[in-house]
Amino acid sequence: MRRRSARGSAAKQCGPDLDRAPRANSRGRVASGVRVSGVPMPRAAGRSVPEIVVRSAPRFARWNLAAESLARALLGQRLVRIERGRRLSGVIVETEAYLGGDDLGSHSAGGRRTARNESMFLPGGHAYVYFVYGMHHCFNVVAAPAGEGCAALVRAIEPLEGVEGMARRAGLDSISPAELATRRVRRLLGAGPGKLCRSLSLDRRLDGESLAESDRLFIERGSVIPARRIEVGSRIGIQYAGEWVNAPLRFGIASSECLSRPFAGAGDGAGAVADGIPPKRNRCVGR
């Protein structure tokens, strides 16, 4: 069942039909040589890159989590975009939590509601997609509780399925099949919020989409990442956020080569979040 966006426009398809392939079934494909969550896959020889079958998995459904808990839980899960019957996907390797309320780094700070950020106030498990700097889109997952304006930004993915299609969407038409498995190309496709949105054709037409019900954008269950493998740091690009600038609300998988930026130090992130958050705690903080 397809859920329309809060603005009624999410039913439109995003992006051109770049793959020209028959409709895929529940099995996806991924170019070999890609390292997924630190596990190397065999590289191909020659001009073409053989594909490895990736089976679809049950959907992630922990939509009752507060923002910082959701940001952690999303690490290791598979973000899936279905476009023209083709699966494009990547493993989520970096996130940030935005707490609303007193969090001056959040679009919803102080309860601010606008046409742009209205989706942040939907129940947990909806998409919040916004356009920034007049250049690129950013994809967020709305967190619980509803009406508080809390969300987790997906900052980076490790490309998994439909890598050739992702490269074309990113404007990398000249990339050879053998190059698709390289670290450089994987980073061009997924190491940053704007890059992953371009590669997966995520834009404002998907704003407000229900990730629990959509047949074109959803998250599948992947690996549970232990705290010892999670790096923790301050969020990127929020110099305006006063005492919240250094709040440790950015999370990443330590072994990933697709992090948008390196962390200051490796992390056993257990319990690190609450220690650096300013005293006024929001409803979006907690387990």
Short mmCIF file of C-alpha atoms in Angstrom, two decimals:
data_model
loop_
_atom_site.label_atom_id
_atom_site.label_comp_id
_atom_site.label_asym_id
_atom_site.label_seq_id
_atom_site.Cartn_x
_atom_site.Cartn_y
_atom_site.Cartn_z
CA MET A 1 0.00 0.00 0.00
CA ARG A 2 1.35 3.43 -0.90
CA ARG A 3 1.12 6.36 1.50
CA ARG A 4 0.96 9.80 -0.06
CA SER A 5 2.99 12.59 1.41
CA ALA A 6 1.51 15.13 3.78
CA ARG A 7 1.25 17.47 0.81
CA GLY A 8 -0.38 14.96 -1.49
CA SER A 9 2.45 15.06 -4.02
CA ALA A 10 4.54 12.05 -3.04
CA ALA A 11 2.80 9.70 -5.47
CA LYS A 12 4.87 11.04 -8.37
CA GLN A 13 7.89 9.08 -9.50
CA CYS A 14 11.27 10.72 -8.84
CA GLY A 15 13.87 10.91 -11.57
CA PRO A 16 14.04 9.49 -15.09
CA ASP A 17 13.91 5.83 -16.07
CA LEU A 18 17.65 5.32 -16.26
CA ASP A 19 17.91 1.57 -15.98
CA ARG A 20 15.65 0.42 -18.84
CA ALA A 21 15.36 -2.96 -17.15
CA PRO A 22 12.43 -5.33 -16.59
CA ARG A 23 10.59 -5.08 -13.29
CA ALA A 24 12.61 -6.64 -10.47
CA ASN A 25 11.22 -9.20 -8.07
CA SER A 26 12.02 -9.34 -4.36
CA ARG A 27 15.67 -10.13 -5.08
CA GLY A 28 18.09 -7.26 -5.64
CA ARG A 29 21.57 -7.14 -7.08
CA VAL A 30 24.84 -5.57 -6.07
CA ALA A 31 28.12 -5.09 -7.92
CA SER A 32 30.92 -7.27 -6.58
CA GLY A 33 33.91 -5.77 -4.84
CA VAL A 34 31.73 -3.56 -2.65
CA ARG A 35 32.59 -3.61 1.03
CA VAL A 36 29.37 -3.76 3.03
CA SER A 37 29.64 -2.91 6.74
CA GLY A 38 33.30 -3.89 6.67
CA VAL A 39 32.85 -7.21 4.85
CA PRO A 40 34.69 -7.31 1.47
CA MET A 41 32.98 -8.92 -1.51
CA PRO A 42 35.05 -10.46 -4.33
CA ARG A 43 36.19 -8.14 -7.07
CA ALA A 44 35.57 -8.91 -10.70
CA ALA A 45 38.15 -9.27 -13.43
CA GLY A 46 37.74 -7.81 -16.89
CA ARG A 47 35.35 -5.17 -18.13
CA SER A 48 32.09 -6.36 -16.64
CA VAL A 49 31.26 -6.69 -12.95
CA PRO A 50 29.31 -9.81 -11.94
CA GLU A 51 26.41 -9.21 -9.58
CA ILE A 52 25.70 -10.75 -6.21
CA VAL A 53 22.11 -11.52 -5.29
CA VAL A 54 20.80 -9.65 -2.24
CA ARG A 55 17.53 -10.93 -0.85
CA SER A 56 14.97 -8.51 0.52
CA ALA A 57 14.57 -8.58 4.29
CA PRO A 58 11.79 -7.75 6.77
CA ARG A 59 11.29 -4.05 7.27
CA PHE A 60 12.78 -2.07 10.11
CA ALA A 61 9.87 -1.06 12.34
CA ARG A 62 11.25 0.56 15.51
CA TRP A 63 9.42 3.81 14.90
CA ASN A 64 8.65 4.44 18.58
CA LEU A 65 12.26 5.39 19.36
CA ALA A 66 13.33 8.87 20.40
CA ALA A 67 15.64 10.70 18.00
CA GLU A 68 19.05 9.82 19.40
CA SER A 69 18.08 6.19 19.95
CA LEU A 70 16.66 6.00 16.43
CA ALA A 71 19.84 7.52 14.97
CA ARG A 72 21.86 4.73 16.58
CA ALA A 73 19.40 1.99 15.65
CA LEU A 74 19.41 2.99 11.97
CA LEU A 75 23.12 2.18 11.67
CA GLY A 76 23.55 -1.11 9.81
CA GLN A 77 20.02 -1.06 8.36
CA ARG A 78 19.35 -1.07 4.61
CA LEU A 79 17.81 2.04 3.00
CA VAL A 80 15.86 0.92 -0.09
CA ARG A 81 14.54 3.01 -2.97
CA ILE A 82 12.32 1.38 -5.60
CA GLU A 83 12.22 3.32 -8.85
CA ARG A 84 10.64 2.01 -12.06
CA GLY A 85 10.70 -1.48 -10.55
CA ARG A 86 14.42 -1.41 -9.75
CA ARG A 87 15.93 -1.68 -6.26
CA LEU A 88 18.56 0.84 -5.27
CA SER A 89 19.90 0.44 -1.75
CA GLY A 90 22.68 1.09 0.69
CA VAL A 91 23.63 0.22 4.25
CA ILE A 92 23.21 3.20 6.59
CA VAL A 93 26.61 3.96 8.13
CA GLU A 94 26.23 7.50 9.53
CA THR A 95 23.38 9.44 11.15
CA GLU A 96 22.67 12.53 13.23
CA ALA A 97 19.90 13.12 15.78
CA TYR A 98 17.85 16.34 15.86
CA LEU A 99 15.82 16.77 19.01
CA GLY A 100 13.48 19.69 18.36
CA GLY A 101 12.47 21.78 21.38
CA ASP A 102 15.59 23.39 22.87
CA ASP A 103 17.92 21.87 20.24
CA LEU A 104 19.05 24.96 18.32
CA GLY A 105 20.51 22.76 15.59
CA SER A 106 17.06 21.45 14.69
CA HIS A 107 14.75 22.93 12.06
CA SER A 108 11.97 22.61 14.64
CA ALA A 109 13.79 24.39 17.48
CA GLY A 110 11.38 26.19 19.77
CA GLY A 111 8.44 24.41 18.16
CA ARG A 112 8.94 26.24 14.86
CA ARG A 113 6.63 24.81 12.16
CA THR A 114 6.76 25.86 8.52
CA ALA A 115 5.66 24.43 5.18
CA ARG A 116 9.21 23.16 4.76
CA ASN A 117 9.49 21.22 8.04
CA GLU A 118 5.87 20.16 8.62
CA SER A 119 6.76 16.51 8.03
CA MET A 120 8.97 16.57 11.13
CA PHE A 121 5.81 16.65 13.24
CA LEU A 122 4.33 13.47 11.76
CA PRO A 123 4.42 10.19 13.72
CA GLY A 124 7.71 8.30 13.82
CA GLY A 125 8.62 6.42 10.64
CA HIS A 126 7.86 9.12 8.06
CA ALA A 127 10.37 10.72 5.69
CA TYR A 128 11.41 14.33 6.10
CA VAL A 129 13.18 15.47 2.92
CA TYR A 130 14.34 19.05 2.50
CA PHE A 131 16.34 21.05 -0.04
CA VAL A 132 19.37 22.92 1.25
CA TYR A 133 21.90 25.47 -0.03
CA GLY A 134 20.03 25.54 -3.34
CA MET A 135 22.06 22.46 -4.26
CA HIS A 136 20.97 19.15 -2.77
CA HIS A 137 18.40 17.25 -0.72
CA CYS A 138 18.74 15.68 2.73
CA PHE A 139 16.79 12.63 3.93
CA ASN A 140 15.64 12.26 7.54
CA VAL A 141 13.57 9.69 9.40
CA VAL A 142 11.00 11.24 11.75
CA ALA A 143 11.32 10.02 15.35
CA ALA A 144 8.86 9.65 18.20
CA PRO A 145 6.93 11.24 19.78
CA ALA A 146 4.58 12.67 17.15
CA GLY A 147 4.18 16.43 17.18
CA GLU A 148 7.60 17.17 18.71
CA GLY A 149 9.60 17.76 15.51
CA CYS A 150 12.31 15.16 16.15
CA ALA A 151 14.24 13.32 13.42
CA ALA A 152 17.37 11.38 12.50
CA LEU A 153 19.32 12.60 9.48
CA VAL A 154 20.87 9.86 7.34
CA ARG A 155 24.32 11.26 6.50
CA ALA A 156 25.95 8.36 4.65
CA ILE A 157 25.37 4.92 3.15
CA GLU A 158 27.54 2.17 1.71
CA PRO A 159 26.04 1.49 -1.77
CA LEU A 160 24.71 -2.03 -2.05
CA GLU A 161 22.14 -2.73 -4.81
CA GLY A 162 21.73 -1.05 -8.19
CA VAL A 163 25.17 0.56 -8.04
CA GLU A 164 25.33 1.19 -11.79
CA GLY A 165 21.96 2.96 -11.69
CA MET A 166 23.08 4.98 -8.69
CA ALA A 167 26.19 6.07 -10.57
CA ARG A 168 24.12 7.27 -13.54
CA ARG A 169 21.79 9.20 -11.26
CA ALA A 170 24.85 10.82 -9.70
CA GLY A 171 26.10 11.90 -13.14
CA LEU A 172 28.96 9.38 -13.24
CA ASP A 173 28.12 8.02 -16.68
CA SER A 174 31.77 7.63 -17.67
CA ILE A 175 32.56 5.26 -14.77
CA SER A 176 33.60 1.81 -16.01
CA PRO A 177 31.97 -1.29 -14.47
CA ALA A 178 35.23 -2.25 -12.78
CA GLU A 179 35.45 1.17 -11.11
CA LEU A 180 32.06 0.76 -9.42
CA ALA A 181 33.66 -1.37 -6.70
CA THR A 182 36.31 1.19 -5.79
CA ARG A 183 36.34 3.16 -2.57
CA ARG A 184 36.44 6.43 -4.51
CA VAL A 185 33.22 5.71 -6.40
CA ARG A 186 31.43 4.32 -3.34
CA ARG A 187 32.23 7.56 -1.54
CA LEU A 188 31.00 9.64 -4.47
CA LEU A 189 27.68 7.78 -4.27
CA GLY A 190 27.07 7.60 -0.55
CA ALA A 191 29.49 9.58 1.63
CA GLY A 192 27.28 12.54 2.46
CA PRO A 193 23.57 13.40 2.72
CA GLY A 194 23.42 15.19 -0.63
CA LYS A 195 25.34 12.44 -2.41
CA LEU A 196 23.10 9.63 -1.19
CA CYS A 197 19.94 11.56 -2.05
CA ARG A 198 21.20 12.18 -5.58
CA SER A 199 22.21 8.53 -6.03
CA LEU A 200 18.88 7.20 -4.75
CA SER A 201 16.69 9.88 -6.40
CA LEU A 202 15.39 11.17 -3.07
CA ASP A 203 13.79 14.60 -3.30
CA ARG A 204 10.90 16.68 -1.96
CA ARG A 205 8.37 14.53 -3.77
CA LEU A 206 9.09 11.87 -1.14
CA ASP A 207 8.71 14.27 1.79
CA GLY A 208 6.11 12.90 4.22
CA GLU A 209 6.28 9.35 2.82
CA SER A 210 5.40 6.60 5.30
CA LEU A 211 8.41 4.29 5.52
CA ALA A 212 6.15 1.67 7.10
CA GLU A 213 3.71 1.55 4.18
CA SER A 214 5.49 2.89 1.09
CA ASP A 215 6.36 0.57 -1.79
CA ARG A 216 9.03 2.94 -3.14
CA LEU A 217 11.00 4.09 -0.10
CA PHE A 218 11.56 2.03 3.04
CA ILE A 219 14.17 0.61 5.41
CA GLU A 220 14.90 -3.10 5.75
CA ARG A 221 16.39 -4.76 8.80
CA GLY A 222 20.12 -5.31 8.64
CA SER A 223 22.80 -5.74 11.29
CA VAL A 224 22.63 -4.63 14.90
CA ILE A 225 25.79 -2.57 15.45
CA PRO A 226 27.29 -2.99 18.96
CA ALA A 227 28.20 0.14 20.90
CA ARG A 228 31.93 -0.61 20.65
CA ARG A 229 31.70 -0.23 16.85
CA ILE A 230 29.84 3.10 16.94
CA GLU A 231 31.78 6.35 16.77
CA VAL A 232 30.18 9.41 18.36
CA GLY A 233 30.82 13.08 17.66
CA SER A 234 29.29 16.51 17.17
CA ARG A 235 26.99 17.23 14.25
CA ILE A 236 28.23 18.85 11.05
CA GLY A 237 27.31 22.29 9.71
CA ILE A 238 25.40 23.72 12.70
CA GLN A 239 27.78 26.48 13.81
CA TYR A 240 24.71 28.64 14.52
CA ALA A 241 23.41 26.27 17.23
CA GLY A 242 24.96 27.93 20.30
CA GLU A 243 25.49 25.53 23.21
CA TRP A 244 24.25 22.66 21.00
CA VAL A 245 27.17 22.93 18.56
CA ASN A 246 29.20 20.28 20.38
CA ALA A 247 26.36 18.00 21.49
CA PRO A 248 27.48 14.42 20.65
CA LEU A 249 24.57 13.53 18.40
CA ARG A 250 26.40 12.24 15.31
CA PHE A 251 26.90 8.48 14.99
CA GLY A 252 28.86 6.31 12.57
CA ILE A 253 30.00 2.73 12.03
CA ALA A 254 33.70 2.74 12.87
CA SER A 255 34.72 0.28 10.12
CA SER A 256 32.98 2.08 7.25
CA GLU A 257 34.95 3.73 4.45
CA CYS A 258 31.88 5.77 3.44
CA LEU A 259 31.63 8.12 6.42
CA SER A 260 31.07 11.68 5.21
CA ARG A 261 33.88 12.90 7.48
CA PRO A 262 36.17 11.18 9.98
CA PHE A 263 35.30 11.31 13.67
CA ALA A 264 37.70 12.91 16.14
CA GLY A 265 38.23 9.55 17.81
CA ALA A 266 37.01 5.98 17.69
CA GLY A 267 34.24 5.30 20.06
CA ASP A 268 32.66 3.04 22.49
CA GLY A 269 29.61 5.24 22.24
CA ALA A 270 27.70 3.65 25.11
CA GLY A 271 26.21 6.36 27.28
CA ALA A 272 28.11 9.16 25.57
CA VAL A 273 25.11 11.05 24.25
CA ALA A 274 23.41 12.34 27.37
CA ASP A 275 26.71 13.58 28.86
CA GLY A 276 27.15 16.34 26.29
CA ILE A 277 23.57 17.50 25.78
CA PRO A 278 22.68 20.86 27.38
CA PRO A 279 20.75 20.61 30.66
CA LYS A 280 17.26 21.24 29.28
CA ARG A 281 16.38 17.79 28.00
CA ASN A 282 13.81 17.38 25.28
CA ARG A 283 11.09 14.78 24.92
CA CYS A 284 13.06 13.48 21.94
CA VAL A 285 15.88 12.37 24.24
CA GLY A 286 15.69 8.94 25.81
CA ARG A 287 15.31 5.29 24.90
#
